[in-house]
Each structure stands twice: as C-alpha cells, then as structure tokens.
mmCIF file of C-alpha atoms in Angstrom:
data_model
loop_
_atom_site.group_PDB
_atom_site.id
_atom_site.type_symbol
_atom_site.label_atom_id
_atom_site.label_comp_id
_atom_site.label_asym_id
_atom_site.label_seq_id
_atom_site.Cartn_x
_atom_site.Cartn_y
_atom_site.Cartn_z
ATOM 1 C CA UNK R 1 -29.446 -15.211 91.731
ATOM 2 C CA UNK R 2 -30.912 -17.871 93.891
ATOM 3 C CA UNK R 3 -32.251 -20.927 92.310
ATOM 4 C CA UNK R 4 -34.214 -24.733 93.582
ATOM 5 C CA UNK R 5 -34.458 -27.511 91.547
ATOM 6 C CA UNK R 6 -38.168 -29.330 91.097
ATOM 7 C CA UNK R 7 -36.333 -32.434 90.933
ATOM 8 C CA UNK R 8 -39.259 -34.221 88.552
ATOM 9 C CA UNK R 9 -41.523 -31.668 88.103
ATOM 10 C CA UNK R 10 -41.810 -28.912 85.675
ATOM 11 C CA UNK R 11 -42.575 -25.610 86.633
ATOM 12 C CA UNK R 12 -45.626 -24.021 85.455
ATOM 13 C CA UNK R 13 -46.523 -20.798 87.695
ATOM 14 C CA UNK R 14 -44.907 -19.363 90.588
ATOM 15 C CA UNK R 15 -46.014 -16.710 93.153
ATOM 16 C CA UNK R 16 -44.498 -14.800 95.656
ATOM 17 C CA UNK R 17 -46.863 -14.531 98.633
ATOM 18 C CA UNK R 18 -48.860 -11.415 99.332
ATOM 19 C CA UNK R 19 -48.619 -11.677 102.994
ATOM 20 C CA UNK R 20 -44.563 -12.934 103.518
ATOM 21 C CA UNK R 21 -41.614 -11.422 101.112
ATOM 22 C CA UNK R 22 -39.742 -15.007 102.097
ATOM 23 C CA UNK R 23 -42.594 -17.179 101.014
ATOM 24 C CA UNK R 24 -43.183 -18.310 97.731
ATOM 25 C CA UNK R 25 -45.546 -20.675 95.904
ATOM 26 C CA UNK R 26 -44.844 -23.037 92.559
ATOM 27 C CA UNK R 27 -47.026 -25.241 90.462
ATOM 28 C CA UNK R 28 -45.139 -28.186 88.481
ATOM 29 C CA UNK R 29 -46.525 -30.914 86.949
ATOM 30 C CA UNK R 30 -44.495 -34.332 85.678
ATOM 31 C CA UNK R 31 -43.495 -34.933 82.455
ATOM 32 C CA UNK R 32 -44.100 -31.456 81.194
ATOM 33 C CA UNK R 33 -48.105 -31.078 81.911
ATOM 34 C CA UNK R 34 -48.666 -34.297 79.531
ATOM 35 C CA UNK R 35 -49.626 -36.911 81.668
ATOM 36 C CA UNK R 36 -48.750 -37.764 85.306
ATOM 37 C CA UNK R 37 -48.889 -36.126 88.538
ATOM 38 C CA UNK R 38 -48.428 -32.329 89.895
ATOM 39 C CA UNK R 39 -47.086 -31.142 92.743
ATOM 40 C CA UNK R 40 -47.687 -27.482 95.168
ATOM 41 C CA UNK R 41 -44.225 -26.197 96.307
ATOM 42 C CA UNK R 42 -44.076 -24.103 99.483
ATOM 43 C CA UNK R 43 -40.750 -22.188 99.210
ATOM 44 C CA UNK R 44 -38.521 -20.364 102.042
ATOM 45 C CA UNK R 45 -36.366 -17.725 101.178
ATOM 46 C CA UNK R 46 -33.374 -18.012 103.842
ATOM 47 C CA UNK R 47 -29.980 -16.618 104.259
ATOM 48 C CA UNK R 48 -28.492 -20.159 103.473
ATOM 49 C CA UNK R 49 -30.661 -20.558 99.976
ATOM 50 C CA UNK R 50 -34.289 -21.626 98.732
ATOM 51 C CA UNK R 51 -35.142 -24.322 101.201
ATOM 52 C CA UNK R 52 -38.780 -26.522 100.788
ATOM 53 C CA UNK R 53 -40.996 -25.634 103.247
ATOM 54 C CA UNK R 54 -43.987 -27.969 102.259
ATOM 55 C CA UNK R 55 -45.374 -29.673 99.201
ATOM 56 C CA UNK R 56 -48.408 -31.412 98.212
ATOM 57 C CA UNK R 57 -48.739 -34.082 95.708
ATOM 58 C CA UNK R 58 -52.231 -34.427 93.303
ATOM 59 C CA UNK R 59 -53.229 -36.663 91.024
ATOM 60 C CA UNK R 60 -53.016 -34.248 88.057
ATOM 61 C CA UNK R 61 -50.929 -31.540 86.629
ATOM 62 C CA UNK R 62 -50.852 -28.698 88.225
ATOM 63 C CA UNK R 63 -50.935 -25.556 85.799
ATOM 64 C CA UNK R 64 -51.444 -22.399 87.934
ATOM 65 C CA UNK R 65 -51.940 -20.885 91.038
ATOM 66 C CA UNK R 66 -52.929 -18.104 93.786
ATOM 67 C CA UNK R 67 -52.731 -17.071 97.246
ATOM 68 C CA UNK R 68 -55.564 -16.560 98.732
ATOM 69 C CA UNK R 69 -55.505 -12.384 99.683
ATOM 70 C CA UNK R 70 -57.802 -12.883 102.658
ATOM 71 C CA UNK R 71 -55.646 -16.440 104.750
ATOM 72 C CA UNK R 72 -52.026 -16.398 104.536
ATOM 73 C CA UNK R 73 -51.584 -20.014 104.614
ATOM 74 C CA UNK R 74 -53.963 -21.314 101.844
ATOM 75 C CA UNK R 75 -53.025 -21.090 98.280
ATOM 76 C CA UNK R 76 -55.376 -22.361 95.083
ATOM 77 C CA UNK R 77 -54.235 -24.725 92.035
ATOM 78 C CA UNK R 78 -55.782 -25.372 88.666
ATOM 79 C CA UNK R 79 -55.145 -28.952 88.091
ATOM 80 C CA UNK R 80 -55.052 -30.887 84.797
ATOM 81 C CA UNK R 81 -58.420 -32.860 85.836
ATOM 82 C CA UNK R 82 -60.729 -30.016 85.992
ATOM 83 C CA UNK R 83 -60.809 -29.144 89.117
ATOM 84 C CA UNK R 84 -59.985 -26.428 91.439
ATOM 85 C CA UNK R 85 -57.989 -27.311 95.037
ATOM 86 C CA UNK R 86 -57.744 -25.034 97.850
ATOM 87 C CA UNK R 87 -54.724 -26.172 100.039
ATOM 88 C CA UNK R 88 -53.412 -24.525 103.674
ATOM 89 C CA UNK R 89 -49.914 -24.684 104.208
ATOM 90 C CA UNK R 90 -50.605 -25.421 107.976
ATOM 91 C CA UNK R 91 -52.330 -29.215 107.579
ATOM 92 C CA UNK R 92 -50.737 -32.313 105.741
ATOM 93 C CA UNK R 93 -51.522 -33.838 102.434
ATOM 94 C CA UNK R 94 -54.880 -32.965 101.062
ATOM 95 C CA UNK R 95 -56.960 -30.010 100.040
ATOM 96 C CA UNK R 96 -59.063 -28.173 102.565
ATOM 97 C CA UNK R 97 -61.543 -27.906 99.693
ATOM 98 C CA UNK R 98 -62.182 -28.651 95.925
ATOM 99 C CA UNK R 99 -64.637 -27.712 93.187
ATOM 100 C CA UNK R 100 -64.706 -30.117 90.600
ATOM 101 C CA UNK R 101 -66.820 -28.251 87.599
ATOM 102 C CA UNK R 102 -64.835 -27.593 84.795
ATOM 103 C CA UNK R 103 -65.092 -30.606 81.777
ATOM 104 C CA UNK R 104 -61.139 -29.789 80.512
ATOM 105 C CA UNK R 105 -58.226 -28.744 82.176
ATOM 106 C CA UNK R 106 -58.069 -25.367 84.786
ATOM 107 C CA UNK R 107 -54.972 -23.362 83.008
ATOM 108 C CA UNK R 108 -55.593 -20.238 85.235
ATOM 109 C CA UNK R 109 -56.802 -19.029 88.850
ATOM 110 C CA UNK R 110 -56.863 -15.662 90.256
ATOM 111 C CA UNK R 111 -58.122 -14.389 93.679
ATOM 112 C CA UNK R 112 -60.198 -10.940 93.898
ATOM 113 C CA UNK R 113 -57.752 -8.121 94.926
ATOM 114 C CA UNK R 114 -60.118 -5.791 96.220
ATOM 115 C CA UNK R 115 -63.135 -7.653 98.270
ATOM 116 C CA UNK R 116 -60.945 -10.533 98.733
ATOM 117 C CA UNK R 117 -63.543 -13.160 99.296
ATOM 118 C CA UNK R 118 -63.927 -14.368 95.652
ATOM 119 C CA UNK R 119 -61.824 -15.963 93.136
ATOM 120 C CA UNK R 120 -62.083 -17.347 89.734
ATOM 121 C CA UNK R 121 -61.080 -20.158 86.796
ATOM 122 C CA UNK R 122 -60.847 -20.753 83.656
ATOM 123 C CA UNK R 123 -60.617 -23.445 81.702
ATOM 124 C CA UNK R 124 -60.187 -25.416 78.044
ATOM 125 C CA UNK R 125 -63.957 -25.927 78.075
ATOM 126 C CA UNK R 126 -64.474 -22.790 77.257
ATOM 127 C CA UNK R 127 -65.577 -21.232 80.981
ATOM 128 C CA UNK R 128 -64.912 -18.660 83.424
ATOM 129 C CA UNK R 129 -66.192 -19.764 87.224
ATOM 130 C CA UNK R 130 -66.654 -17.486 90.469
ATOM 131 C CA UNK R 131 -66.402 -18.717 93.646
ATOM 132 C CA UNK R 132 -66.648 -18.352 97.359
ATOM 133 C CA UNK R 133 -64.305 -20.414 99.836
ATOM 134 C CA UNK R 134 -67.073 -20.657 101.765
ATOM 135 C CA UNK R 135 -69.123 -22.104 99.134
ATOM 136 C CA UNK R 136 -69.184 -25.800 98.060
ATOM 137 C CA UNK R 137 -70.124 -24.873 94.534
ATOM 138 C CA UNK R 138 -69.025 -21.715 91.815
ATOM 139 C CA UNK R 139 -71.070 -18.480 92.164
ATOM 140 C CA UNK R 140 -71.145 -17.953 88.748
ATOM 141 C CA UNK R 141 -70.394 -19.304 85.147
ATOM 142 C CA UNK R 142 -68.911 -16.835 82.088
ATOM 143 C CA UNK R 143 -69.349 -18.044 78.918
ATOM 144 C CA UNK R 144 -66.748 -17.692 76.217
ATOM 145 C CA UNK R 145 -66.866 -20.386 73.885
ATOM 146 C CA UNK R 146 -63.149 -20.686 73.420
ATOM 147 C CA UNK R 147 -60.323 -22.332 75.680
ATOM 148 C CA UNK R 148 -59.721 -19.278 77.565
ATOM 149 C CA UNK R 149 -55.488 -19.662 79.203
ATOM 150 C CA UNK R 150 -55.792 -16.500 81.351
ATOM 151 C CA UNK R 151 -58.669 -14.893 83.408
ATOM 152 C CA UNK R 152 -57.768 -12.098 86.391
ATOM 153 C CA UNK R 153 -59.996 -9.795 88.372
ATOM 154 C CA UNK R 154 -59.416 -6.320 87.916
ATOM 155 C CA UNK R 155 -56.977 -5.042 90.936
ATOM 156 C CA UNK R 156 -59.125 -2.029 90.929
ATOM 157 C CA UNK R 157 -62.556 -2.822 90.778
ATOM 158 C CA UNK R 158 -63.797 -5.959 92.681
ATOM 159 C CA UNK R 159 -66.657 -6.643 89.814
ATOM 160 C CA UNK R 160 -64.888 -6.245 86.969
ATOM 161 C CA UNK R 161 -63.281 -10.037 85.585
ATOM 162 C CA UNK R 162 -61.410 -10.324 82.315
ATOM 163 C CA UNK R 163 -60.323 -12.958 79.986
ATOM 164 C CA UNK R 164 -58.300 -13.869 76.916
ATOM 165 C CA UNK R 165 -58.797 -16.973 74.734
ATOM 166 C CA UNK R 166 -57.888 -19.155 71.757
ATOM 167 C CA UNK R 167 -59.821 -17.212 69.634
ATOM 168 C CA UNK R 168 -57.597 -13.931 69.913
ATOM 169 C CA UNK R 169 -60.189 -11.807 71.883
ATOM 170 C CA UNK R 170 -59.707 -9.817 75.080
ATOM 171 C CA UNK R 171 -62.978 -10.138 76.853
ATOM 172 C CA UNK R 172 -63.839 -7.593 80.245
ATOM 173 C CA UNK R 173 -67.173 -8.967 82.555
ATOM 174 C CA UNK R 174 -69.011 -6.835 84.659
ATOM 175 C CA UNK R 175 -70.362 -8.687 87.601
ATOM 176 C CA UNK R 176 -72.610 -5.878 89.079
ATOM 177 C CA UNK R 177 -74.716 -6.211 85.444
ATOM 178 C CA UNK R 178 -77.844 -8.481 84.938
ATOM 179 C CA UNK R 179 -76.904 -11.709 83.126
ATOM 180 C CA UNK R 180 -79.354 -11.574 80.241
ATOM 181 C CA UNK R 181 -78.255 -12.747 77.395
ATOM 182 C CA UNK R 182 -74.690 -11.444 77.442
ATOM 183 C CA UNK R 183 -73.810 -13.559 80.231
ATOM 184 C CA UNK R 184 -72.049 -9.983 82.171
ATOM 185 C CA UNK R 185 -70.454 -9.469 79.288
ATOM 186 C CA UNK R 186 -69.484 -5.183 78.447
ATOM 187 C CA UNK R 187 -66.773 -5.669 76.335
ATOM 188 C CA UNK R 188 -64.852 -7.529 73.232
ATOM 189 C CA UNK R 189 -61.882 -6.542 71.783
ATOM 190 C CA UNK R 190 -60.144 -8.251 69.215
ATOM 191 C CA UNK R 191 -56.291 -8.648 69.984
ATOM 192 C CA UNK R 192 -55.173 -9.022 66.556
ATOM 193 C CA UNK R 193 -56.491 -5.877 65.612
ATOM 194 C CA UNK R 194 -54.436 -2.770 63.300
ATOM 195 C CA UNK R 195 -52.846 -0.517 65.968
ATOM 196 C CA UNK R 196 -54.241 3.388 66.179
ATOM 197 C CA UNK R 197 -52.525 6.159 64.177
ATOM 198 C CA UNK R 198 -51.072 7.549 67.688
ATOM 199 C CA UNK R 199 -49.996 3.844 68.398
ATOM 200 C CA UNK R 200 -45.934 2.953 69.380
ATOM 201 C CA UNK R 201 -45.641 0.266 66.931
ATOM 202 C CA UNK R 202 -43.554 -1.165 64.195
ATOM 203 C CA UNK R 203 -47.007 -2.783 62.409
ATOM 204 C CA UNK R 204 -49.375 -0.893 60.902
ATOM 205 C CA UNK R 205 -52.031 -3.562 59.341
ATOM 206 C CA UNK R 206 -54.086 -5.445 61.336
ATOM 207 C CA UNK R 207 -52.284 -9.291 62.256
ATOM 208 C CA UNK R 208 -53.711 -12.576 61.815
ATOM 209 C CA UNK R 209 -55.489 -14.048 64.722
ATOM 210 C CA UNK R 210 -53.718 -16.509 67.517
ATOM 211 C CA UNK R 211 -54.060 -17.904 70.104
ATOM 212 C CA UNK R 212 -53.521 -15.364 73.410
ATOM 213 C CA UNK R 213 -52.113 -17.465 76.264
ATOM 214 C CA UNK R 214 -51.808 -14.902 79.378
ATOM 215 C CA UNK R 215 -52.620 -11.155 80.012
ATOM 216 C CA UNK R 216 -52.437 -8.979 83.164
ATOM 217 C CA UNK R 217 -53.823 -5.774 84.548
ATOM 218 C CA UNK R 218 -51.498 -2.373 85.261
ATOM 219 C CA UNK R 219 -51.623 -2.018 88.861
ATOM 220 C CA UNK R 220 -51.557 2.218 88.755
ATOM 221 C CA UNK R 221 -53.770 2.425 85.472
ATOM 222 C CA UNK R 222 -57.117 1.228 86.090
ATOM 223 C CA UNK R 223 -58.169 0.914 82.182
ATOM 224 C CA UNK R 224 -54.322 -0.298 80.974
ATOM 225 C CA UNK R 225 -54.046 -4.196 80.354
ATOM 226 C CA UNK R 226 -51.643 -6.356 78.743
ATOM 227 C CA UNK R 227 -52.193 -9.517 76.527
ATOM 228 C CA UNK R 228 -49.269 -11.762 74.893
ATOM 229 C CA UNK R 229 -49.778 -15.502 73.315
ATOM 230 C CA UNK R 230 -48.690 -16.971 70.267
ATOM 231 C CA UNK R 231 -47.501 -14.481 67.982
ATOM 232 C CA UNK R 232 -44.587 -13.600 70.421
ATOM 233 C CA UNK R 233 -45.864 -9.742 70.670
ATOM 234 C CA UNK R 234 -47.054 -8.085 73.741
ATOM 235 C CA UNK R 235 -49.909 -5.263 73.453
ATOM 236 C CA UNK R 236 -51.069 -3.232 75.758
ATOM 237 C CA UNK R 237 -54.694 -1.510 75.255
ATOM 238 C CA UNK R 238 -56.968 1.167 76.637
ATOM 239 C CA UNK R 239 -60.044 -0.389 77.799
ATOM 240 C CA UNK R 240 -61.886 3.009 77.358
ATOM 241 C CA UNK R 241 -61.444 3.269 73.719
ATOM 242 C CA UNK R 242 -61.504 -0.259 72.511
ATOM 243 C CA UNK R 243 -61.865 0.101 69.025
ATOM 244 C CA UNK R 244 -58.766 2.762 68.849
ATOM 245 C CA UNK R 245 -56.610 -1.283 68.723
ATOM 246 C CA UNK R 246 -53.532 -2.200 70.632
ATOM 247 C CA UNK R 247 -51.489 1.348 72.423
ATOM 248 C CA UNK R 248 -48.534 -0.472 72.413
ATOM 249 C CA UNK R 249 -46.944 -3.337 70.080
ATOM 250 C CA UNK R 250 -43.559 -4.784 71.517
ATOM 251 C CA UNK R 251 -41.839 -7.299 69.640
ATOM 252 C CA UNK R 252 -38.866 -8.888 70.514
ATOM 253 C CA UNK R 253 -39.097 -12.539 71.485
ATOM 254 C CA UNK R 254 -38.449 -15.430 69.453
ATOM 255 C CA UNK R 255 -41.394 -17.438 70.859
ATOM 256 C CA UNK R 256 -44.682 -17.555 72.378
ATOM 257 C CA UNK R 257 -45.105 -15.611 75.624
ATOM 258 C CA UNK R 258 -46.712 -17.683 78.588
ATOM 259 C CA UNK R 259 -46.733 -14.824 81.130
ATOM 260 C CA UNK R 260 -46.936 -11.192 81.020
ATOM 261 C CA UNK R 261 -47.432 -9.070 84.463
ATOM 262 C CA UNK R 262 -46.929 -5.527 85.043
ATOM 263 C CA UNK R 263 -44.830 -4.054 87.726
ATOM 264 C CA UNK R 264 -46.393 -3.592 91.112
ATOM 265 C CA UNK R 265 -44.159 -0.468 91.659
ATOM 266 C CA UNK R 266 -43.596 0.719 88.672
ATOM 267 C CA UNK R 267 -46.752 1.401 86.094
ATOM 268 C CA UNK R 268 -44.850 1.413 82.945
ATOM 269 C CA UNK R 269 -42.847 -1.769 83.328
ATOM 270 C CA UNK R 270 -43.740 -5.189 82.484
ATOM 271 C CA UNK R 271 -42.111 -8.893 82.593
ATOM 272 C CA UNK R 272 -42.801 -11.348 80.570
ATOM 273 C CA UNK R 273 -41.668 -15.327 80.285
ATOM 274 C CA UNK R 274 -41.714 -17.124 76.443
ATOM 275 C CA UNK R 275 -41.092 -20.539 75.175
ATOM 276 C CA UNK R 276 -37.318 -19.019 73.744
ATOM 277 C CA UNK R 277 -36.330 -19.643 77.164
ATOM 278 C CA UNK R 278 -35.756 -16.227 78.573
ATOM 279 C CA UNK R 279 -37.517 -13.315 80.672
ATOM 280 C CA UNK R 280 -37.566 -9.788 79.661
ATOM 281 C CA UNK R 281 -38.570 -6.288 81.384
ATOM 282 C CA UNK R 282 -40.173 -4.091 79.264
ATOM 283 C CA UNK R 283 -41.533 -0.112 79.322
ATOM 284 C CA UNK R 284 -44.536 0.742 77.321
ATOM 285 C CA UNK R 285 -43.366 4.293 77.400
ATOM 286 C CA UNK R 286 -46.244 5.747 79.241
ATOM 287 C CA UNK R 287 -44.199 7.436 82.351
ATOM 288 C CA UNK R 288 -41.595 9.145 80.160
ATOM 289 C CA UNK R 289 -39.193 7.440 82.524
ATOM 290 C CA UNK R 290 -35.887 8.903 83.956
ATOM 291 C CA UNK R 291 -32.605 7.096 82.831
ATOM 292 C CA UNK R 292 -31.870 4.540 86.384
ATOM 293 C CA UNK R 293 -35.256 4.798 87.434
ATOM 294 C CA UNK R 294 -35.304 0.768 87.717
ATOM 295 C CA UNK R 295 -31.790 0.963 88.481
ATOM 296 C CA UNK R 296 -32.435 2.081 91.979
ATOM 297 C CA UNK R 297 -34.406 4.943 92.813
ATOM 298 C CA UNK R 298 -37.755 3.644 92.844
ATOM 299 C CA UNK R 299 -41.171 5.690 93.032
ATOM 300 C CA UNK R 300 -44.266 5.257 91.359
ATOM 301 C CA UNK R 301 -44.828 6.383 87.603
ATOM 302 C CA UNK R 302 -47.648 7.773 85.605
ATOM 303 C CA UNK R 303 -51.228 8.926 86.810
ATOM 304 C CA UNK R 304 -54.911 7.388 85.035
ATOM 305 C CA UNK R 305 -53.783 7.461 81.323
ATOM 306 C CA UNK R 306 -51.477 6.642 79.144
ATOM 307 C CA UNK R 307 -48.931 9.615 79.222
ATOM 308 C CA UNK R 308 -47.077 10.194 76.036
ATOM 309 C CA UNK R 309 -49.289 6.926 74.106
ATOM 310 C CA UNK R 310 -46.038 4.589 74.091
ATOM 311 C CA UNK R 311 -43.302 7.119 73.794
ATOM 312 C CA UNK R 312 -40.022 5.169 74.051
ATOM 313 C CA UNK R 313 -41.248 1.957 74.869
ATOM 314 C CA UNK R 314 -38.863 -0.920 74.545
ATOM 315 C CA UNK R 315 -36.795 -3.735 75.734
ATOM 316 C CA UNK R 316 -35.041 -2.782 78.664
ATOM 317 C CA UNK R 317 -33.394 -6.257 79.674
ATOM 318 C CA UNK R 318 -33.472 -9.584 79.851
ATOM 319 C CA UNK R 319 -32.662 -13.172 81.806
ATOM 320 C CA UNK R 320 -31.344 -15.840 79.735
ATOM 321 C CA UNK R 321 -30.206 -18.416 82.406
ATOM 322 C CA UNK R 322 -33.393 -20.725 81.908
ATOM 323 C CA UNK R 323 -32.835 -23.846 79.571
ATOM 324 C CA UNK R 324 -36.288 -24.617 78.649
ATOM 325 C CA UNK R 325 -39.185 -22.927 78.380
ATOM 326 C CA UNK R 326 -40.096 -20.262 81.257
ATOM 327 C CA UNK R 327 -43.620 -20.318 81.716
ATOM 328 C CA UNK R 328 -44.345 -18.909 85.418
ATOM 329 C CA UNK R 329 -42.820 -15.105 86.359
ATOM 330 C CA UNK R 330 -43.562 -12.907 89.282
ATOM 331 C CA UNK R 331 -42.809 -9.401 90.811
ATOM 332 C CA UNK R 332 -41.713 -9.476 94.694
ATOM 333 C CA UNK R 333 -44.367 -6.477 95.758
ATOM 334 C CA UNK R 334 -41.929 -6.045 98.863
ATOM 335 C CA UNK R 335 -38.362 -4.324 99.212
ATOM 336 C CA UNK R 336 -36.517 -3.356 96.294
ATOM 337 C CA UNK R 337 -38.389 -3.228 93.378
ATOM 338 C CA UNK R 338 -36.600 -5.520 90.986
ATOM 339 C CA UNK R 339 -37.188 -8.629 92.963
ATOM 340 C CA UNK R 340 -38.960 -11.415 90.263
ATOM 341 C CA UNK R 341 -39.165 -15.322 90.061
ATOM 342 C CA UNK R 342 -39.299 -17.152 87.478
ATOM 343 C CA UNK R 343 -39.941 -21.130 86.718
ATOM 344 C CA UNK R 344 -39.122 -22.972 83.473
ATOM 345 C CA UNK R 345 -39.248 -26.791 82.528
ATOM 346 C CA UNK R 346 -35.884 -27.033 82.706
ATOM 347 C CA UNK R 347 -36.952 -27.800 86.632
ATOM 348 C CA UNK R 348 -35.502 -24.618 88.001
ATOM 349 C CA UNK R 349 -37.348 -21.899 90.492
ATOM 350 C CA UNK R 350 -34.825 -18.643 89.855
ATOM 351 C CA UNK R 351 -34.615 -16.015 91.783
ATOM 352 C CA UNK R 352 -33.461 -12.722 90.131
ATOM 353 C CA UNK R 353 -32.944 -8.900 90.495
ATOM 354 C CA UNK R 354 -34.528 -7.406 87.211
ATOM 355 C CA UNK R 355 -31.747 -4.638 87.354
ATOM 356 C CA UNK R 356 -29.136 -7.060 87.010
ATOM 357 C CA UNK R 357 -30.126 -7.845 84.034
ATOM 358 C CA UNK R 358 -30.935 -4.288 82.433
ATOM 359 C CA UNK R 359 -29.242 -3.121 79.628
ATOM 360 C CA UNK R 360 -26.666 -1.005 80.450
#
C-alpha cells in the first residue's frame, strides 16, 4: 500500500486519470468541507512513492472532481461556492475556465464518457447543469427539487444523465427528448422501495426513505446502476423494470456510504467508501463468479442482464487502514485489476490492491 498525506486538507474525491495509470487527481477541502479553503492535488505514482506533481489552491471547498475524457491535462472541481472550475495541469494557479451558476454548493461533476465534449453538476440547490468547455455558460438545466449529491452520464449512452437526491429517488434524463414539462425527465424510481420476489435480499418490506449520497453506473451492463446513502445499504436496480424495486440489497456497513463505483473490469464487482472508516469490494452475484477470479485471473463477467438476479452476492473484502471517514474511492482502469484509491479525512490518499484485502 502506498499512501500521501494532504497535510491540511481533507480528502473528498479522488481519481485516477483516464489517460496516465501514474497520474492521479484529489479534491480536499480545510477543516473538513465546513469553512475554509480547498485545494486540487496532482499526484505521481513513482517507484520511490506518491510524489505531488501540482496543486491548486481555491477559495472554497473542493468536494468532487473529473478528468476531462477529451484533454489529458485539465481536470474539473465542484467547489463549495457554487461554482464549477476547469483547471490544466500544464499552467500555474488559476482555472482555465469557470461557470458560476449553481445558488448552493457543487457536491458532484462527471464528464460524458461517450461523446466526450460535455459534462455535468449537481448541486444542493436542487439542479443538474450541462455544459460545453467551449461554452461560457451551461447547456442545459435538470430540475429535481431536492439537493441532489451524485449525478453521472451513462458510460453507454452519451444522452442519457442520471441522478440521486435527498429525497431517496433515483432519477434517469434523456437528453435527446423535448423538454416540455418533464424537464427530459423518463424515469423515477424510488430507492427505498420493497425489493422483488426474485430479489437477493435480507429485507422484504419496503424501507423508510433517506437521503442517497452517491450512485454509479455498471460499466458491462448498460441498464445495471448502483445507489448507496444514508441507510448504509447498497442496491443495485434494473433500469428496464423499475417498478420490480432494488435487484440487489447488500448490507454490511456500519455507516453511511459516500461512494459506490463498479468495477471497470469486472461487471459484478463494486467498491464502496462509508463514514465507518473502511472500503469494501462487493459482488452482486450476477456473473456466477469462479472462486480467484479477483484473485488474479482477470476477464470480463456477465453479458446485458442480470445473470442469476443476485445469486451469491456478498462481501468479498475490505480495507480498514483509514482513520476517519473515507469519502473518495476509485478503480485503476489500467494493469491489474485490483488497483483502487481511496481518500478519507483522516488526510491520507491510499493506494491499495483490492485482492489484498479479499477474504480468504
């Protein structure tokens, strides 16, 4: 394991660059995200250690991030003030550009995998915002009338944009529909609702509502996402039958989950990073894995569906060296495919193999 201290400033998100395996970025804010200043970390992976390549100071907490997919030197931050900074790694100091349209704080950003010339935010205020790099102003606003913590294009289709919010509902956008009066909007599903009869979970009834804080896409499955928040479970659903409720139900941690993200090699695995200070990999079940799959001979699982509807899944491991709460994790999409970061406000960047941490 390979670890770099923020000295001062908390971690919040980290990302390993799409473009360099030895690059990675991390957003940290002072004083926990309360008040104070942020600060963009440029890390180098090198044979003598994590070494600081670059940073950049702003006024404001810093509370996520992205590379862009389209320059490999500019990376985006959602800042405490409302605004959204574009920064390249190659110039000094300040921002190469910033949109300053959100009334609350920016908790997420996330660039568009597949036409790679759009990203999004959104916000406390209630907002999801599209933009252009080469525009001085968003492309389009989302309505959701709830702080929304996590918004992501879909890796699969460049028009398709999803949320979750405060008020416990996964919500998908189509960008390719007319606005009207449902703002894009094809799809609700409540995340507190009772798993399906054919569901792998230990609940039956439906759960009361909270707040959802991230959720990610499955990189293989193009209608399989995962939400986790405040009720310390992780679900993942099947956007094509929405009112059939959550696939999967995995319990296990002991406090809200900040970050879920699925595998980019493997499309029944997940990671996830809580407030009870520790990472764990998961399997949904879905790939009817073989024993030491993870362990070291790679492949990809699983085909459009969901396989065997959550056979199996469980905890298969999990990190414990954090000693606060670990809010930012991230899959290495090069080499070996157990490769993660994590960062925690205990001001510590880790770097990890997944299978040295799997139950054995």
């Amino acid at each position: 394991m390979l670890e770099y201290r923020t000295q001062g400033f908390n971690g919040y998100a980290i990302k390993y660059s799409p473009f360099f395996d030895s690059r990675i970025a991390v957003a940290t804010a002072a004083n926990f995200g309360l008040v104070g200043n942020g600060r963009l970390y440029i890390l180098g992976l090198t044979p003598k250690g994590i070494v600081a390549e670059k940073w950049f100071d702003t006024q404001d907490s810093l509370y996520d991030l992205a590379w862009s997919e389209s320059h490999e030197n500019q990376v985006l931050v959602a800042t405490g003030d409302g605004s959204v900074k574009l920064f390249d790694i190659g110039l000094d100091e300040f921002p190469v550009q910033s949109w300053q349209e959100h009334n609350r704080e920016v908790y997420a950003v996330h660039w568009n995998l597949v036409t790679k010339d759009t990203f999004c935010s959104s916000s406390w205020d209630g907002t999801i915002k599209v933009y252009s790099p080469t525009r001085t102003s968003s492309l389009v606003t989302l309505p959701t009338h709830s702080c929304t913590y996590s918004t992501a294009f879909s890796p699969h289709s460049p028009s398709l944009l999803s949320s979750v919010s405060s008020d416990s509902h996964f919500r998908l956008f189509d960008l390719r529909t007319p606005s009207s009066a449902s703002n894009h909007l094809v799809l609700t599903i409540p995340i507190h609702s009772a798993p399906g009869p054919n569901a792998s979970s230990p609940y039956q009834a439906a759960f009361a509502p909270s707040e959802a804080l991230t959720h990610d896409w499955n990189k293989y499955r193009p209608s399989a996402v995962a939400t986790a928040g405040v009720d310390r479970l992780i679900r993942t659903f099947d956007i094509r039958s929405p009112e059939a409720g959550p696939v999967v139900v995995l319990p296990g941690h002991d406090y809200a989950i900040r970050r879920v993200t699925w595998s980019p090699h493997l499309s029944d695995t997940l990671l996830s990073a809580s407030y009870d200070m520790t990472c764990r990999v998961w399997t949904d079940g879905s790939a009817k894995a073989v024993p030491g799959e993870l362990a070291g001979q790679g492949g990809v699982h699983g085909g459009g569906g969901f396989g065997g509807q959550g056979d199996g899944a469980r905890e298969m491991g999990r990190m414990g060296r954090h000693t606060e709460f670990v809010v930012g994790v991230d899959w290495c999409m090069f080499g070996a495919e157990g490769w993660v970061g994590s960062a925690g406000w205990d001001e510590r960047v880790c770097i990890w193999d997944v299978r040295d941490f799997m139950a054995r």
